[in-house]
Short mmCIF file of C-alpha atoms and ligand atoms in Angstrom, two decimals:
data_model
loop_
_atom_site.label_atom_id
_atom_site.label_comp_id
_atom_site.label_asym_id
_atom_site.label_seq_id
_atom_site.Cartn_x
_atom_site.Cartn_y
_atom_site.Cartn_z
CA UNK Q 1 62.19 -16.46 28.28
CA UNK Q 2 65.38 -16.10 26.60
CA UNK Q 3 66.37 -19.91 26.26
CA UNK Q 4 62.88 -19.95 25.06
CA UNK Q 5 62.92 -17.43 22.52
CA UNK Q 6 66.46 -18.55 21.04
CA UNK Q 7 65.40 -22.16 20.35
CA UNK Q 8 61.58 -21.93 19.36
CA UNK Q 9 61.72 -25.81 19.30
CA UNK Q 10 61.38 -25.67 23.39
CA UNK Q 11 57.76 -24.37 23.16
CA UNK Q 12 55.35 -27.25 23.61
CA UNK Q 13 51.75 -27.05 23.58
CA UNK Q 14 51.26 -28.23 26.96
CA UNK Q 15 53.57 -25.60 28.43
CA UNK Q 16 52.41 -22.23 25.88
CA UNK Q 17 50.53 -21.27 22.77
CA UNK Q 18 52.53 -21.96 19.77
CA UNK Q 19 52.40 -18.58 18.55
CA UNK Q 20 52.10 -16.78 22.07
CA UNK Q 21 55.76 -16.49 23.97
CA UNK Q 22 56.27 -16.48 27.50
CA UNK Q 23 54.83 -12.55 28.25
CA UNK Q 24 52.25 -13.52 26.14
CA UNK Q 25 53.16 -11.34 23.07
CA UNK Q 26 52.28 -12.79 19.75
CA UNK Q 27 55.47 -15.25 18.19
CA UNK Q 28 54.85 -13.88 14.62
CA UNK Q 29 55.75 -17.11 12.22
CA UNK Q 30 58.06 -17.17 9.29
CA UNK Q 31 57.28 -20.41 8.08
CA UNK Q 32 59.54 -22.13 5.50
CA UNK Q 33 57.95 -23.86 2.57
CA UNK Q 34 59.17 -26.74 0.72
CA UNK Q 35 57.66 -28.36 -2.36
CA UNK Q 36 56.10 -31.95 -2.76
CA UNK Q 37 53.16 -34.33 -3.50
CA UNK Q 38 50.93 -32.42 -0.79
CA UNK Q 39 51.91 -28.70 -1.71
CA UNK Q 40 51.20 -29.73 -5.19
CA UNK Q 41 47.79 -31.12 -4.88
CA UNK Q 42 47.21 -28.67 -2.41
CA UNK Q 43 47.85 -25.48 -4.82
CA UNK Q 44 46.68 -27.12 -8.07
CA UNK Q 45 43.07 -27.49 -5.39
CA UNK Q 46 43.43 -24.06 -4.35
CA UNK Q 47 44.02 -22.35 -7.77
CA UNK Q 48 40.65 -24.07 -8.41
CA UNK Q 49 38.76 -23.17 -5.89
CA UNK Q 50 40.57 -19.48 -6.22
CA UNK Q 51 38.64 -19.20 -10.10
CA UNK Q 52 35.85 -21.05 -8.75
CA UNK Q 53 34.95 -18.18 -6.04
CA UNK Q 54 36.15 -15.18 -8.18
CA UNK Q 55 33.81 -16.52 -11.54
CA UNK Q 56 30.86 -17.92 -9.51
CA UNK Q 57 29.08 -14.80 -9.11
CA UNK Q 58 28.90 -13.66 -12.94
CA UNK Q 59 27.86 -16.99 -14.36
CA UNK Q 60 23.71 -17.29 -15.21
CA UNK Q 61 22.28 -20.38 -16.11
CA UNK Q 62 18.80 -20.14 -18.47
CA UNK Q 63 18.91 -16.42 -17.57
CA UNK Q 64 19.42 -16.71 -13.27
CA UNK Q 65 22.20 -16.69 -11.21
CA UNK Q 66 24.25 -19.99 -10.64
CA UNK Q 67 25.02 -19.36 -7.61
CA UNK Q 68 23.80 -16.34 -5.04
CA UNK Q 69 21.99 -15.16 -1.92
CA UNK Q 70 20.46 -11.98 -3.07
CA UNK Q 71 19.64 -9.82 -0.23
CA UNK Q 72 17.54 -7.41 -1.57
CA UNK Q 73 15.16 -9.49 -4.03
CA UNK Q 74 15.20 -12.06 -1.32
CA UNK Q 75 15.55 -14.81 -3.29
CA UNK Q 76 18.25 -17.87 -3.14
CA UNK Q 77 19.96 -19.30 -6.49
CA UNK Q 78 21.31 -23.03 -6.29
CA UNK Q 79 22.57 -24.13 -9.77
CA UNK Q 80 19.04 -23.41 -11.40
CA UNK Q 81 17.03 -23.69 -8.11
CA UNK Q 82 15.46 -20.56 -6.98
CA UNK Q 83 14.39 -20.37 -3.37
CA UNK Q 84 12.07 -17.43 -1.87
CA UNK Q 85 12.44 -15.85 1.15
CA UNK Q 86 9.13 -17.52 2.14
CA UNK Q 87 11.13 -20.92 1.67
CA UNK Q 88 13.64 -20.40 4.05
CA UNK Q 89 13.35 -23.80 5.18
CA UNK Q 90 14.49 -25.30 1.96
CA UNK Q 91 17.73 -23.30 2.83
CA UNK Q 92 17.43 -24.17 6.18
CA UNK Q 93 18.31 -27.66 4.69
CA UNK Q 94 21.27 -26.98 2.51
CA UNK Q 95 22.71 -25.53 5.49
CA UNK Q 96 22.19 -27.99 7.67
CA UNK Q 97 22.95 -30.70 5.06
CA UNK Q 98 25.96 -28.67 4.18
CA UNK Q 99 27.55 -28.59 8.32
CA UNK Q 100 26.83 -32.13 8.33
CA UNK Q 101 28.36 -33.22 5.19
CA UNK Q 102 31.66 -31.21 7.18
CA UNK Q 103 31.01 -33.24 9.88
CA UNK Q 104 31.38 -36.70 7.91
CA UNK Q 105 34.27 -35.47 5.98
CA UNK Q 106 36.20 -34.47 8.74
CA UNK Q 107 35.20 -38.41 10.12
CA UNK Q 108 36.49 -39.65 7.25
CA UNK Q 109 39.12 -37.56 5.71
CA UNK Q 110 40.21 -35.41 8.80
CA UNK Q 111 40.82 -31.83 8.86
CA UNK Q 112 40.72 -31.73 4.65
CA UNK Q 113 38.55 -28.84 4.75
CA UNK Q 114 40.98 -26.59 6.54
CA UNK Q 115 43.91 -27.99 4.28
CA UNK Q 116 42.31 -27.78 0.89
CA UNK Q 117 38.85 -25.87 1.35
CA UNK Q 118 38.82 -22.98 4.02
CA UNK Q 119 39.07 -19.85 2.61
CA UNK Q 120 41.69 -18.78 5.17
CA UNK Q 121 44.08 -21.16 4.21
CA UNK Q 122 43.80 -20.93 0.37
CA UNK Q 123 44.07 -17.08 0.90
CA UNK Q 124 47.08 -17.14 2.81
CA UNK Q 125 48.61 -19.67 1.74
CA UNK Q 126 48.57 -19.19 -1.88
CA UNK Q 127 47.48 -15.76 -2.69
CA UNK Q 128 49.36 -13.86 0.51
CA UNK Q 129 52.35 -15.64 1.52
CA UNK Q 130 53.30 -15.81 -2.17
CA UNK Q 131 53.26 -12.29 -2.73
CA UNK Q 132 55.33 -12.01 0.47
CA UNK Q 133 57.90 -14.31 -0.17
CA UNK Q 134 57.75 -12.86 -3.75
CA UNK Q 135 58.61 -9.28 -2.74
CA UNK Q 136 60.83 -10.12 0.83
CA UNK Q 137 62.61 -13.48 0.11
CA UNK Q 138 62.15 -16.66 1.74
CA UNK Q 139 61.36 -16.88 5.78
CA UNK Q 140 64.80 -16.66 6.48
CA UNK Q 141 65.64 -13.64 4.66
CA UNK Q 142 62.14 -12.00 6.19
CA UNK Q 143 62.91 -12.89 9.56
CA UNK Q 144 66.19 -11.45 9.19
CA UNK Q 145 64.83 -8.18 8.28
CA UNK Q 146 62.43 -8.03 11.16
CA UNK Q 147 64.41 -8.41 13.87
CA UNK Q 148 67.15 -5.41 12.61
CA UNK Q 149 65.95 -1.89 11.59
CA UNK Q 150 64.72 -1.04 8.86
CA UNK Q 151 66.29 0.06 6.03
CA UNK Q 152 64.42 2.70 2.97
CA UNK Q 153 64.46 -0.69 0.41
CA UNK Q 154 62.71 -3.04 2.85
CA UNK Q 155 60.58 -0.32 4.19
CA UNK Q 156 59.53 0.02 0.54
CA UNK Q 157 59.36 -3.46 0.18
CA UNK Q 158 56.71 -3.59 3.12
CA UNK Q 159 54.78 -0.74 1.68
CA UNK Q 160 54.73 -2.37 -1.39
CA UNK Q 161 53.70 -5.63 0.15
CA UNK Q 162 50.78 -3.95 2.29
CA UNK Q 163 49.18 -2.34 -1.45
CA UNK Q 164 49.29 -5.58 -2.60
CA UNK Q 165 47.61 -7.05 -0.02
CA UNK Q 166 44.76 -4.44 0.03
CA UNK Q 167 44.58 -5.07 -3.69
CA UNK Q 168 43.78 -8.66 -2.76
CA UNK Q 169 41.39 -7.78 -0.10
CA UNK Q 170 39.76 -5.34 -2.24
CA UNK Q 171 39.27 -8.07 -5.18
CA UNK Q 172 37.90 -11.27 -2.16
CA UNK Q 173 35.63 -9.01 -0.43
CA UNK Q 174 33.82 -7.38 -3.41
CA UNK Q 175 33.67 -11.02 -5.19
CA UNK Q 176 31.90 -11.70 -1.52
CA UNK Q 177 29.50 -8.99 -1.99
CA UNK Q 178 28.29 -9.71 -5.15
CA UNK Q 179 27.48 -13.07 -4.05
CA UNK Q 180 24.52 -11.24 -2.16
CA UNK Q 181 23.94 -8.33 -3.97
CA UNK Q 182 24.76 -9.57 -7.61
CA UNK Q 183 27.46 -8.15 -9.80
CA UNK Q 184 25.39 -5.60 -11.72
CA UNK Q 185 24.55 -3.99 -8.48
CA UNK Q 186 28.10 -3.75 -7.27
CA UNK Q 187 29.32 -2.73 -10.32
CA UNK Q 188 26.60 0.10 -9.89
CA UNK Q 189 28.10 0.87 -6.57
CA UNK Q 190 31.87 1.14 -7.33
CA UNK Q 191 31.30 3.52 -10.36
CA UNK Q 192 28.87 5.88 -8.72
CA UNK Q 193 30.39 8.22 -5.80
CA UNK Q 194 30.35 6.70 -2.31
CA UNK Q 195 27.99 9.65 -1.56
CA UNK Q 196 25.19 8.10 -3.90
CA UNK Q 197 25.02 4.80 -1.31
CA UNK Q 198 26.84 5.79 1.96
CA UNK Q 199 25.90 2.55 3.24
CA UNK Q 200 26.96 0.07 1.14
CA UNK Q 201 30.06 1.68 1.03
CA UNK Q 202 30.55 1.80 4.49
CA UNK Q 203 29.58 -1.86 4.69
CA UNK Q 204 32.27 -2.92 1.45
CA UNK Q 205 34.30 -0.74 2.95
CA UNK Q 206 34.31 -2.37 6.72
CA UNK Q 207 34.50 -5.86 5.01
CA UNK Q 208 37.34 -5.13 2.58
CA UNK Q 209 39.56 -3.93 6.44
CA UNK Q 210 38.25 -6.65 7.74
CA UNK Q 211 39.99 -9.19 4.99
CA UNK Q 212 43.00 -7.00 4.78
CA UNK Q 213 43.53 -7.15 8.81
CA UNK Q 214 42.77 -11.00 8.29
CA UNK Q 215 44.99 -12.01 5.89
CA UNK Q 216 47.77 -9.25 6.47
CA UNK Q 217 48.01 -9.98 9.92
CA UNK Q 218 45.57 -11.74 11.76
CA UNK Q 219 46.23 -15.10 9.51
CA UNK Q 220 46.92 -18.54 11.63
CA UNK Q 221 45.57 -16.55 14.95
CA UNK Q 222 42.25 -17.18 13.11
CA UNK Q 223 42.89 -20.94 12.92
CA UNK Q 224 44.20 -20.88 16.46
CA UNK Q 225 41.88 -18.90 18.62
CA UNK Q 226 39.14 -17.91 16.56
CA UNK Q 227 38.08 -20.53 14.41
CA UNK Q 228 35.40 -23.00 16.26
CA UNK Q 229 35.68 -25.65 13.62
CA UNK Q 230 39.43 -26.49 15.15
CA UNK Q 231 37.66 -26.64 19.02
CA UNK Q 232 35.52 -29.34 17.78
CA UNK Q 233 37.97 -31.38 16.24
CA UNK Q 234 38.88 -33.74 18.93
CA UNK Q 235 34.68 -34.48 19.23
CA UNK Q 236 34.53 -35.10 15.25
CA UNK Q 237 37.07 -37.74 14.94
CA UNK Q 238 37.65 -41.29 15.99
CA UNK Q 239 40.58 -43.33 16.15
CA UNK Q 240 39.65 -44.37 12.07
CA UNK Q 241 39.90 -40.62 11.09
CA UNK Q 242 43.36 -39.94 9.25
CA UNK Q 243 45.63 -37.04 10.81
CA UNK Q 244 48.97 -36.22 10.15
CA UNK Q 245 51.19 -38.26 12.75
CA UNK Q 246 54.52 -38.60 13.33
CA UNK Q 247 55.86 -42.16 14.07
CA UNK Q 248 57.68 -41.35 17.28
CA UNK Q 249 58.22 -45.64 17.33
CA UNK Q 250 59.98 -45.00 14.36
CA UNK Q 251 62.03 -41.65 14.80
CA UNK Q 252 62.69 -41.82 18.55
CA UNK Q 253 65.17 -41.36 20.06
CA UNK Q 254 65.45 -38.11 18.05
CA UNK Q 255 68.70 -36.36 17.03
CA UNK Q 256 72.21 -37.42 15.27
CA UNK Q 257 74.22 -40.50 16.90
CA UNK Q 258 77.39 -39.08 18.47
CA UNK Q 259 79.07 -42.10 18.75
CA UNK Q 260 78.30 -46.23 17.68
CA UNK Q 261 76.54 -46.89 20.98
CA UNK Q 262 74.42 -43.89 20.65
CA UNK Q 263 71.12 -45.70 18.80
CA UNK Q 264 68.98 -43.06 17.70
CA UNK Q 265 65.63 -43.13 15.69
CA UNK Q 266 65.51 -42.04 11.81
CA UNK Q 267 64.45 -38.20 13.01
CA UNK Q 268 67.42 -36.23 12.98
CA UNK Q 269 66.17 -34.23 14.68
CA UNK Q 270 66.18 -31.04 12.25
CA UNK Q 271 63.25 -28.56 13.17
CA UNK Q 272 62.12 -28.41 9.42
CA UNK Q 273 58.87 -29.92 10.00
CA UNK Q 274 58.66 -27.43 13.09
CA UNK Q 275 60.18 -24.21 10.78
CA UNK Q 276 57.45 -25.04 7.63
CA UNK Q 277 54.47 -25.83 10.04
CA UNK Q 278 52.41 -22.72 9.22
CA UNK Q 279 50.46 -22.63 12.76
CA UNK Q 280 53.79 -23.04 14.11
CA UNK Q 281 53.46 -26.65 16.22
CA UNK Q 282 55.63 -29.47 16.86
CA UNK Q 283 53.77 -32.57 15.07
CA UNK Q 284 56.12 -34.62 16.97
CA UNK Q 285 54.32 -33.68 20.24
CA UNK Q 286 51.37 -35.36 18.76
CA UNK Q 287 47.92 -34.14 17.52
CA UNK Q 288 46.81 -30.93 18.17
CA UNK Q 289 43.93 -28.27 17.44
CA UNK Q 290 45.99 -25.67 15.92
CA UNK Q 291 47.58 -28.57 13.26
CA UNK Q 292 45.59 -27.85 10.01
CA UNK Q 293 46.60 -30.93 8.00
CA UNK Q 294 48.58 -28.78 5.75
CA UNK Q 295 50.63 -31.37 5.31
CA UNK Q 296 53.97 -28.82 4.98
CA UNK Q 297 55.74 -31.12 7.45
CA UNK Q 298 54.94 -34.44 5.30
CA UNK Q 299 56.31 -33.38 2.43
CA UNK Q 300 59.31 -31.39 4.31
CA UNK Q 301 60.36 -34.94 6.02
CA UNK Q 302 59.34 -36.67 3.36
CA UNK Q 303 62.40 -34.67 1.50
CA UNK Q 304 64.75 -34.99 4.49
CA UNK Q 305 64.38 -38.58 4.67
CA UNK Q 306 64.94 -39.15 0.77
CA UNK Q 307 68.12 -36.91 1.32
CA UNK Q 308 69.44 -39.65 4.02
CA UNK Q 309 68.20 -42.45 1.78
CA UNK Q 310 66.09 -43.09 4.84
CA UNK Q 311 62.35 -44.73 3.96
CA UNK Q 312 59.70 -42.24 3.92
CA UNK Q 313 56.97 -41.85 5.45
CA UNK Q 314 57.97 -40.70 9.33
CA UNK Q 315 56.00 -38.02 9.23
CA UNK Q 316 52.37 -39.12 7.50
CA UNK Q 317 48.70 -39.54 7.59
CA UNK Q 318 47.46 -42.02 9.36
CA UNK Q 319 44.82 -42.96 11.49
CA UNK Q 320 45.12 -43.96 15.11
CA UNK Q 321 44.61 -47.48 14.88
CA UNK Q 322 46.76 -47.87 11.79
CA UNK Q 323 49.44 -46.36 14.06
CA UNK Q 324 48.84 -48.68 16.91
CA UNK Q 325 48.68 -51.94 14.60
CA UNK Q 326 45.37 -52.54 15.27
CA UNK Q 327 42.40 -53.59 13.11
CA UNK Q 328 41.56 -50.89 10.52
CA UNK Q 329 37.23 -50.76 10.63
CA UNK Q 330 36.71 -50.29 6.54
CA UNK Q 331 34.60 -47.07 6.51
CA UNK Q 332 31.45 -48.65 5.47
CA UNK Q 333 31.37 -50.50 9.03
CA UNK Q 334 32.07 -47.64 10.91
CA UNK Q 335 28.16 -46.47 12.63
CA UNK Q 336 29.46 -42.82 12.93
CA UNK Q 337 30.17 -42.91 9.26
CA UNK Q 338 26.67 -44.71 8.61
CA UNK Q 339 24.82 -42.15 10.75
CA UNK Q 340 26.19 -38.84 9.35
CA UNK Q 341 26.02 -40.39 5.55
CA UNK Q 342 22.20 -40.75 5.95
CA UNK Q 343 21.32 -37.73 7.54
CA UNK Q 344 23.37 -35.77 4.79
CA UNK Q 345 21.59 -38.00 2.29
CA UNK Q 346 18.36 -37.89 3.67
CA UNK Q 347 18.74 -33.71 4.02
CA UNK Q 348 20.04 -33.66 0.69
CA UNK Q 349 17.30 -35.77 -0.70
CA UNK Q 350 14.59 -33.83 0.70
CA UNK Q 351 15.87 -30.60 -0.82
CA UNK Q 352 16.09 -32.21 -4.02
CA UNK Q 353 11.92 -33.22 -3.54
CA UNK Q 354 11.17 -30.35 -2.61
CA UNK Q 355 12.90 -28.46 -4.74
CA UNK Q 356 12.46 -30.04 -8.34
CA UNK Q 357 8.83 -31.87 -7.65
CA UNK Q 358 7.69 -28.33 -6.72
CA UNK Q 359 4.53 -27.29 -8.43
CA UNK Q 360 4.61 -24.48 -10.74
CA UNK Q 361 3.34 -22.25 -8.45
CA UNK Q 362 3.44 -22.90 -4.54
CA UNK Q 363 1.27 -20.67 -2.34
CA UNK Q 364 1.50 -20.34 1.52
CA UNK Q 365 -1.82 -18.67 3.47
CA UNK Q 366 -1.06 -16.46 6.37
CA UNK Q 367 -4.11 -15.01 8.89
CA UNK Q 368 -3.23 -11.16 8.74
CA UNK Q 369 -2.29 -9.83 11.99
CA UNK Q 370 -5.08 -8.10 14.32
CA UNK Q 371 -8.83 -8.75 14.01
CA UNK Q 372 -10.00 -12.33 14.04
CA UNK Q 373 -12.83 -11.69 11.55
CA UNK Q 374 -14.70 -8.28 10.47
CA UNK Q 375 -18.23 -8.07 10.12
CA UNK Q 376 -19.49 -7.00 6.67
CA UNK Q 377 -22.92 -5.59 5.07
CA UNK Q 378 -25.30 -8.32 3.67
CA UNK Q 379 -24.52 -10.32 7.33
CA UNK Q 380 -21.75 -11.58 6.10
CA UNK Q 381 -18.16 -11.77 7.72
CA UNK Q 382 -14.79 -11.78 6.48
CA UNK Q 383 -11.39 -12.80 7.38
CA UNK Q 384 -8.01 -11.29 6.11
CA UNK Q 385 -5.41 -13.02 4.30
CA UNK Q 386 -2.04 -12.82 3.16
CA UNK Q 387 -1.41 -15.48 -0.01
CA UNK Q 388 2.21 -15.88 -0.59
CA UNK Q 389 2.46 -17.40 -4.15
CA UNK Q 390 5.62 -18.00 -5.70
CA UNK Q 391 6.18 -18.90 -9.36
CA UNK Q 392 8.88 -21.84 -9.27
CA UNK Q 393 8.87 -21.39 -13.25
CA UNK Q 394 11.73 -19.43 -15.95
CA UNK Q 395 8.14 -18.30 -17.57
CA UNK Q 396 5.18 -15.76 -16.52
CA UNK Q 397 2.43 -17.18 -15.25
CA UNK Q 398 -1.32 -16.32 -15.17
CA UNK Q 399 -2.58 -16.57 -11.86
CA UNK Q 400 -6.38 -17.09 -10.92
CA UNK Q 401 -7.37 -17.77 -7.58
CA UNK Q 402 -10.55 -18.76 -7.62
CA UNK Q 403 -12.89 -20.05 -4.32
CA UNK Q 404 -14.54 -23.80 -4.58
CA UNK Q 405 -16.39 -23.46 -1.27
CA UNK Q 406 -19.70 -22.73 -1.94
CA UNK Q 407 -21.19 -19.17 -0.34
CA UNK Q 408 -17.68 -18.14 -0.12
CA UNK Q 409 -16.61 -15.01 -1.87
CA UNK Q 410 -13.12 -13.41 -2.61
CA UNK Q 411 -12.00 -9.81 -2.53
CA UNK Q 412 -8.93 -9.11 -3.73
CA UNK Q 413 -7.40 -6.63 -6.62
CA UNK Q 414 -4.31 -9.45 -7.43
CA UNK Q 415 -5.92 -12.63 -7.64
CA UNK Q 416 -6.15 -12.40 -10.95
CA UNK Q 417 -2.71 -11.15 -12.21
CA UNK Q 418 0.92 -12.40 -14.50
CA UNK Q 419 3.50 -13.31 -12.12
CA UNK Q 420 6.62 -12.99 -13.63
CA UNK Q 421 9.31 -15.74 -13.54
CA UNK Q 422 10.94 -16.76 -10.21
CA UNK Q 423 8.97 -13.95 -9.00
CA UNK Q 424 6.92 -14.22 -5.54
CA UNK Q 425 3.49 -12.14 -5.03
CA UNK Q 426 2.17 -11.12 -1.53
CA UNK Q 427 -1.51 -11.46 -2.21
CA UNK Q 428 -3.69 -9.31 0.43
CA UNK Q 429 -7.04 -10.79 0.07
CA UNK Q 430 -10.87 -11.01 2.19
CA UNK Q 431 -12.38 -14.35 1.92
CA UNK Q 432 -15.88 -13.79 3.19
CA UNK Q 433 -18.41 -15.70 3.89
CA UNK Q 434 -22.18 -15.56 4.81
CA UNK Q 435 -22.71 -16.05 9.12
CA UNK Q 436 -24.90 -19.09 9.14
CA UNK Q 437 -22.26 -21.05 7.21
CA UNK Q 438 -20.42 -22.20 10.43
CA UNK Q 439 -17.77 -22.72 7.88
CA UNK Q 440 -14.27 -24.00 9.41
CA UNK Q 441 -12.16 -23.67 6.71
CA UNK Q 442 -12.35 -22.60 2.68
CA UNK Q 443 -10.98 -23.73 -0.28
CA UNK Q 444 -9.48 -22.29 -3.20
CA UNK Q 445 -7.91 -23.28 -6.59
CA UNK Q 446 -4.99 -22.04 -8.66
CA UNK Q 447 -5.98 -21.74 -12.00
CA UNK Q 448 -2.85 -22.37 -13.97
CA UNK Q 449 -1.60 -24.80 -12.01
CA UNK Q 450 -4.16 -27.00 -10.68
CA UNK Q 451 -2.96 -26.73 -6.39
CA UNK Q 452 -6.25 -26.98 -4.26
CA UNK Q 453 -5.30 -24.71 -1.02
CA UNK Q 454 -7.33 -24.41 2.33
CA UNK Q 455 -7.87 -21.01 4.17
CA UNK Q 456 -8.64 -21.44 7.86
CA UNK Q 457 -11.96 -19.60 8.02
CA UNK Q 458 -12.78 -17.64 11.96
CA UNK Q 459 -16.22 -16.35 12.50
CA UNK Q 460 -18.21 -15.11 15.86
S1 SF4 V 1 61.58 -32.96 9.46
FE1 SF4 V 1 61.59 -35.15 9.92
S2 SF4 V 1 63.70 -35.48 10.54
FE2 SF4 V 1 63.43 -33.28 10.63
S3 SF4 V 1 62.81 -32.91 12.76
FE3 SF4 V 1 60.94 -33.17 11.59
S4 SF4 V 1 60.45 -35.34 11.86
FE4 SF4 V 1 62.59 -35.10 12.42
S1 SF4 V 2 51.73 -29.97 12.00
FE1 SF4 V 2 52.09 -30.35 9.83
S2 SF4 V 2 50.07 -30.67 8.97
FE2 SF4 V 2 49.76 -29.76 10.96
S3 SF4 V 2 49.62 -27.56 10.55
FE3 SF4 V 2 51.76 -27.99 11.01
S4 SF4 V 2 52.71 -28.37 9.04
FE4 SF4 V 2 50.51 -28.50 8.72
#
């Protein structure tokens, strides 16, 4: 355990966890960061996406929200789309669109979503390790101070720290609430006493911790044990996907030469790439789950190896093939690539239908619960129904439902009624009809907007 501990660069992932040592106590990381192409792009991405999440939820378009899931009207917002609860299979297809759009970027671009789109790494990354390394120094200053007591200035510094943090985790999970609850109703919530809603408190309360004790402390154990994104990766990718290799035909044998006869490769052997890596891995010991194509070791050999006027590049993203000289299959060619595109496409595409060539109005007919049919004076009979109509429009519309099938007859209080815009009715309604008309099914019309519906009719 010792030897272990005192040169981290032993560990190797087919021997321990990277951040687990030998009693299995968690190896907290300090890792190093160094600047390049990679950290650049990755931060000037990040920053982006940072202001994209925190302005999302207060932006309206033509009077609606941009972007939201709101729990309580029950309604979905996409960029001017609004879906109702009773279309949860419109959502249905963004979200399955959505995993398999993940899927084919991962093919094609490897892990880019946990380098430059997962929440976890933007957060940590560039919003909490900052503020660490801002307030305690660089990693080796920090892990310096960890392993010795305390003393009143760091402990401050750590208090100081942990506020901060909370801060953040205060701001990230009340941006995440009001992208289901809206921001007028959280404002509502944080300036009335906790005692007015105990449980949406309790509930922004439980997911502000649960940030905090995720991004304080929980941070690449999310990546390494948690996250089931990283357990798929091996299934996801083919020998065409790009990952972050090292060229071991290139740097081995590692280390310095000691004398002319000692040939060694162009890695010096320095741990950098090991001492940035923020899931703590060895790259050099080849692809593995925890390695979240940060890219911190690229652009940390990537400075070694311009230091010892070495070429660049022994550390770099590549695909398999590339690495083994073998034919590179151009991405159009590749029937993974072709197979995922379309389904995306074709998921995406029917959202799109359904969404923007909906009708004004769009009505669904539900049998009520219980009785099949109820008998009713004049020998007639009736069956219950439930019309769900929603109005797709920004405007109020007039709705008249209105039978076509002769003998039929409608009772209902709301069938003639404004629905308000992006609003959805729950129409309870009795569509009788006299015995002798052995009638299988009735239809109706929408005044306003011109849909012919059928009602499945059940008599004796
Ligand atoms: S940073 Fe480059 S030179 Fe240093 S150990 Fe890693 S691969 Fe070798
Ligand atoms: S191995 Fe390199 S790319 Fe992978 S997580 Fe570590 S630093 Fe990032």
């Amino acid at each position: 355990v010792n030897q272990s501990q005192q040169n981290p660069q032993s560990y190797t992932p087919q021997s321990l966890l990277p951040t687990m040592d030998q009693t299995g106590k968690r190896r907290w990381l300090y890792p190093d960061r160094r600047d390049g192409r990679y950290a650049s792009r990755r931060r000037l991405t990040a920053l982006g996406l940072i202001a994209f999440y925190l302005v999302m939820p207060w932006l309206t378009f033509g009077g609606i929200p941009l972007l939201r899931v709101d729990v309580f009207e029950g309604q979905a917002y996409f960029f001017g789309q609004v879906l109702h609860v009773n279309e949860s299979n419109l959502l249905a297809l963004v979200l399955a669109g959505l995993a398999l759009f993940l899927l084919l970027a991962t093919l094609v671009k490897g892990r880019i979503w946990c380098s430059y789109g997962c929440p976890q790494t933007v957060f940590v990354d560039w919003v909490i390790r900052p503020i660490e390394e801002l307030i305690e120094g660089n990693a080796h200053r920090r892990r310096k101070v960890d392993s010795g007591p305390l003393h009143p200035q760091d402990q401050f510094k750590k208090v100081l720290k942990h506020v901060l943090f909370l801060v953040v985790a205060a701001i990230v999970s009340n941006t995440f609430v009001a992208y289901f609850v809206g921001p007028e109703r959280l404002r509502h919530w944080m300036l009335q006493p906790p005692s007015d809603h105990p449980v949406p408190f309790f509930v922004m309360t439980f997911i502000m911790l649960g940030f905090y004790a995720d991004l304080a402390w929980f941070r690449e154990q999310f990546c390494s044990y948690l996250c089931p994104y990283a357990r798929f990766q091996s299934v996801m990718i083919d020998a065409d996907t790009p990952t972050v290799t090292y060229n071991a035909k290139r740097g081995e044998k590692r280390g310095r030469s000691q004398s002319k006869e000692d040939q060694r490769g162009d890695c010096i052997d320095c741990g950098l790439c090991v001492r940035v890596c923020p899931t703590g891995i060895d790259i050099r010991n080849g692809l593995q789950p925890e390695c979240v194509m940060c890219a911190r070791c690229i652009d940390a050999c990537h400075m070694i190896m311009t230091n010892l006027d070495r070429p660049t590049g022994l550390i770099k993203v590549m695909t398999q093939n590339e690495y083994l000289g073998q034919t590179v299959v151009p991405m159009w060619k590749r029937p993974r690539v072709i197979a995922y595109a379309s389904a995306v496409a074709f998921l995406f595409g029917m959202f799109l239908l359904k969404t923007v060539g909906r009708h004004a109005v769009s009505i669904n007919v539900i049998r009520s619960p219980g009785a099949p049919y109820t008998q009713m004076p004049n020998d007639r009979y009736g069956n219950v129904f439930i019309f769900q109509v929603n109005n797709n429009t920004g405007r109020d519309i007039a709705l008249q439902i209105n039978p076509q099938t002769e003998g039929v007859e409608l009772l209902c209080g709301q069938c003639t009624t404004t629905i308000p815009a992006h609003n959805e009715l729950r129409i309870s309604a009795i569509v009788s009809f006299p015995r002798q008309s052995k009638l299988q099914s009735a239809q109706f019309s929408e005044g306003s907007s011109g849909i012919v519906f059928n009602a499945p009719i059940l008599s004796p």
